[in-house]
CSV table of C-alpha atoms in Angstrom, one decimal:
chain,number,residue,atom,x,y,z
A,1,UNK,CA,22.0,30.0,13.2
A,2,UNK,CA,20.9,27.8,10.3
A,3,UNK,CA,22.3,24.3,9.9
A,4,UNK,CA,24.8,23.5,7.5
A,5,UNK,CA,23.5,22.3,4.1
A,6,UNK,CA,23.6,18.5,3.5
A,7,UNK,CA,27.1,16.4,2.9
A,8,UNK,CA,29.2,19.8,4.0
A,9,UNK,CA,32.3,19.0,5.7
A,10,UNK,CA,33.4,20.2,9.0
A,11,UNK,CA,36.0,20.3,12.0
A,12,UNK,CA,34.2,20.1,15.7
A,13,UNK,CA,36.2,20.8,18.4
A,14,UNK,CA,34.6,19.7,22.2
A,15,UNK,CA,34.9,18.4,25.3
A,16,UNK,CA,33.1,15.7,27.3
A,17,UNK,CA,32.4,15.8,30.5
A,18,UNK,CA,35.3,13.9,32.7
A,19,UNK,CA,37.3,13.8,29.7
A,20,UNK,CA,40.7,15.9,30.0
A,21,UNK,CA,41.5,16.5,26.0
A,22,UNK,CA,39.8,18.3,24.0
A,23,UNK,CA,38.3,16.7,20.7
A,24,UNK,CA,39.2,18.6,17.1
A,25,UNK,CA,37.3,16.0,14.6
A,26,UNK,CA,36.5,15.9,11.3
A,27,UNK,CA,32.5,15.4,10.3
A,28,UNK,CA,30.1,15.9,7.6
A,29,UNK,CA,26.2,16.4,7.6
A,30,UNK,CA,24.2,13.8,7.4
A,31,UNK,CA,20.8,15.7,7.4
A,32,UNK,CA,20.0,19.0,8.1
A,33,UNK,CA,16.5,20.6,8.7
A,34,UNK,CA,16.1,24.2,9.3
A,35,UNK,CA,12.4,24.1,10.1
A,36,UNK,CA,11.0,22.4,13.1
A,37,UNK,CA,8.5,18.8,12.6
A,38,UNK,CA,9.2,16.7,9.7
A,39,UNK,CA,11.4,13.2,10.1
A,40,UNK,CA,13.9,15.0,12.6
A,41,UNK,CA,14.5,17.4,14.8
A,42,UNK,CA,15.3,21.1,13.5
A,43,UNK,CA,19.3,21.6,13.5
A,44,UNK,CA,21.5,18.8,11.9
A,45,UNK,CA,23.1,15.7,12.1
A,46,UNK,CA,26.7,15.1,12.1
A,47,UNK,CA,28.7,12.2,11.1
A,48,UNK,CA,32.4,11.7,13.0
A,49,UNK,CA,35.1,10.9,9.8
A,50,UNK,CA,37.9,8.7,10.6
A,51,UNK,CA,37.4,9.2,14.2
A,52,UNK,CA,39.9,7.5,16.1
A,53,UNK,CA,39.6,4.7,18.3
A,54,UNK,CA,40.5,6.4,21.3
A,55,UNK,CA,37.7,9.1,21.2
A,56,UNK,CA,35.3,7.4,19.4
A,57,UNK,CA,35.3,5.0,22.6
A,58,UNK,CA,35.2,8.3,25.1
A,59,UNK,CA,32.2,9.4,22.9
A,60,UNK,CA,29.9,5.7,23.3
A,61,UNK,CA,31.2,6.1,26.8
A,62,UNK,CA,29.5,9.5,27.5
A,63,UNK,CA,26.5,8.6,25.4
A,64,UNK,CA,25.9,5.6,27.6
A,65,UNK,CA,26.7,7.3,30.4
A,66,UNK,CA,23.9,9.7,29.3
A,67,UNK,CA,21.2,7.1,28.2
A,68,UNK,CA,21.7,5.7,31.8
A,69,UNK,CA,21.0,8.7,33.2
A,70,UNK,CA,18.6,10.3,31.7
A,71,UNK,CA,16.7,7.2,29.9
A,72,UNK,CA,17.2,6.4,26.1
A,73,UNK,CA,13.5,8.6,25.5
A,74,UNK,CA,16.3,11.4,26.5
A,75,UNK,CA,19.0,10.6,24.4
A,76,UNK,CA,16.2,10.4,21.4
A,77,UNK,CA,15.6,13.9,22.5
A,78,UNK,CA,19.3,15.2,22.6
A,79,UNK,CA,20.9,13.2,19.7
A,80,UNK,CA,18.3,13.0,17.1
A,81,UNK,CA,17.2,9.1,17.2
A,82,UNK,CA,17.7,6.2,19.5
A,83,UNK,CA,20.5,4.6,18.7
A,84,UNK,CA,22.6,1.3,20.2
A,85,UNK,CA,26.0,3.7,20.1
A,86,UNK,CA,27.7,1.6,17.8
A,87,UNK,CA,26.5,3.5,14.7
């Protein structure tokens, strides 16, 4: 599957782990790199758009929950670049 080209628009729908709803958001790519190496990881990046407060706190939850986990070297791994979870 190749990644979506850049500033597309999207609806995601997921679920989080110990989290009973399911999440249908709007996003929009943020970068996008079909070939592996280069300044990130081969797939894409995804941007939440006028995510509500609710699940945007379920989401830093589960992220932090992850970085404790699994250590922020991890997270880099999973979600494309350390981050604080506030961005």
């Amino acid at each position: 599957v190749q990644p979506l080209p850049l500033n597309e628009t999207l609806t995601l729908r997921f679920r989080l782990p110990g989290v009973a709803e399911e999440f249908q958001v709007q996003g929009r790519v943020v970068w996008s790199n079909p070939e592996k190496g280069g300044s990130y990881p081969q797939g894409m990046g995804i941007r939440f758009v006028d995510l509500p407060a609710v699940q945007a706190e379920h989401i830093r939850a589960f992220v932090g929950r992850v970085r404790r986990e699994r250590g922020v070297d991890q997270v880099t791994d999973l979600f494309g670049s350390a981050r604080d979870g506030r961005g």
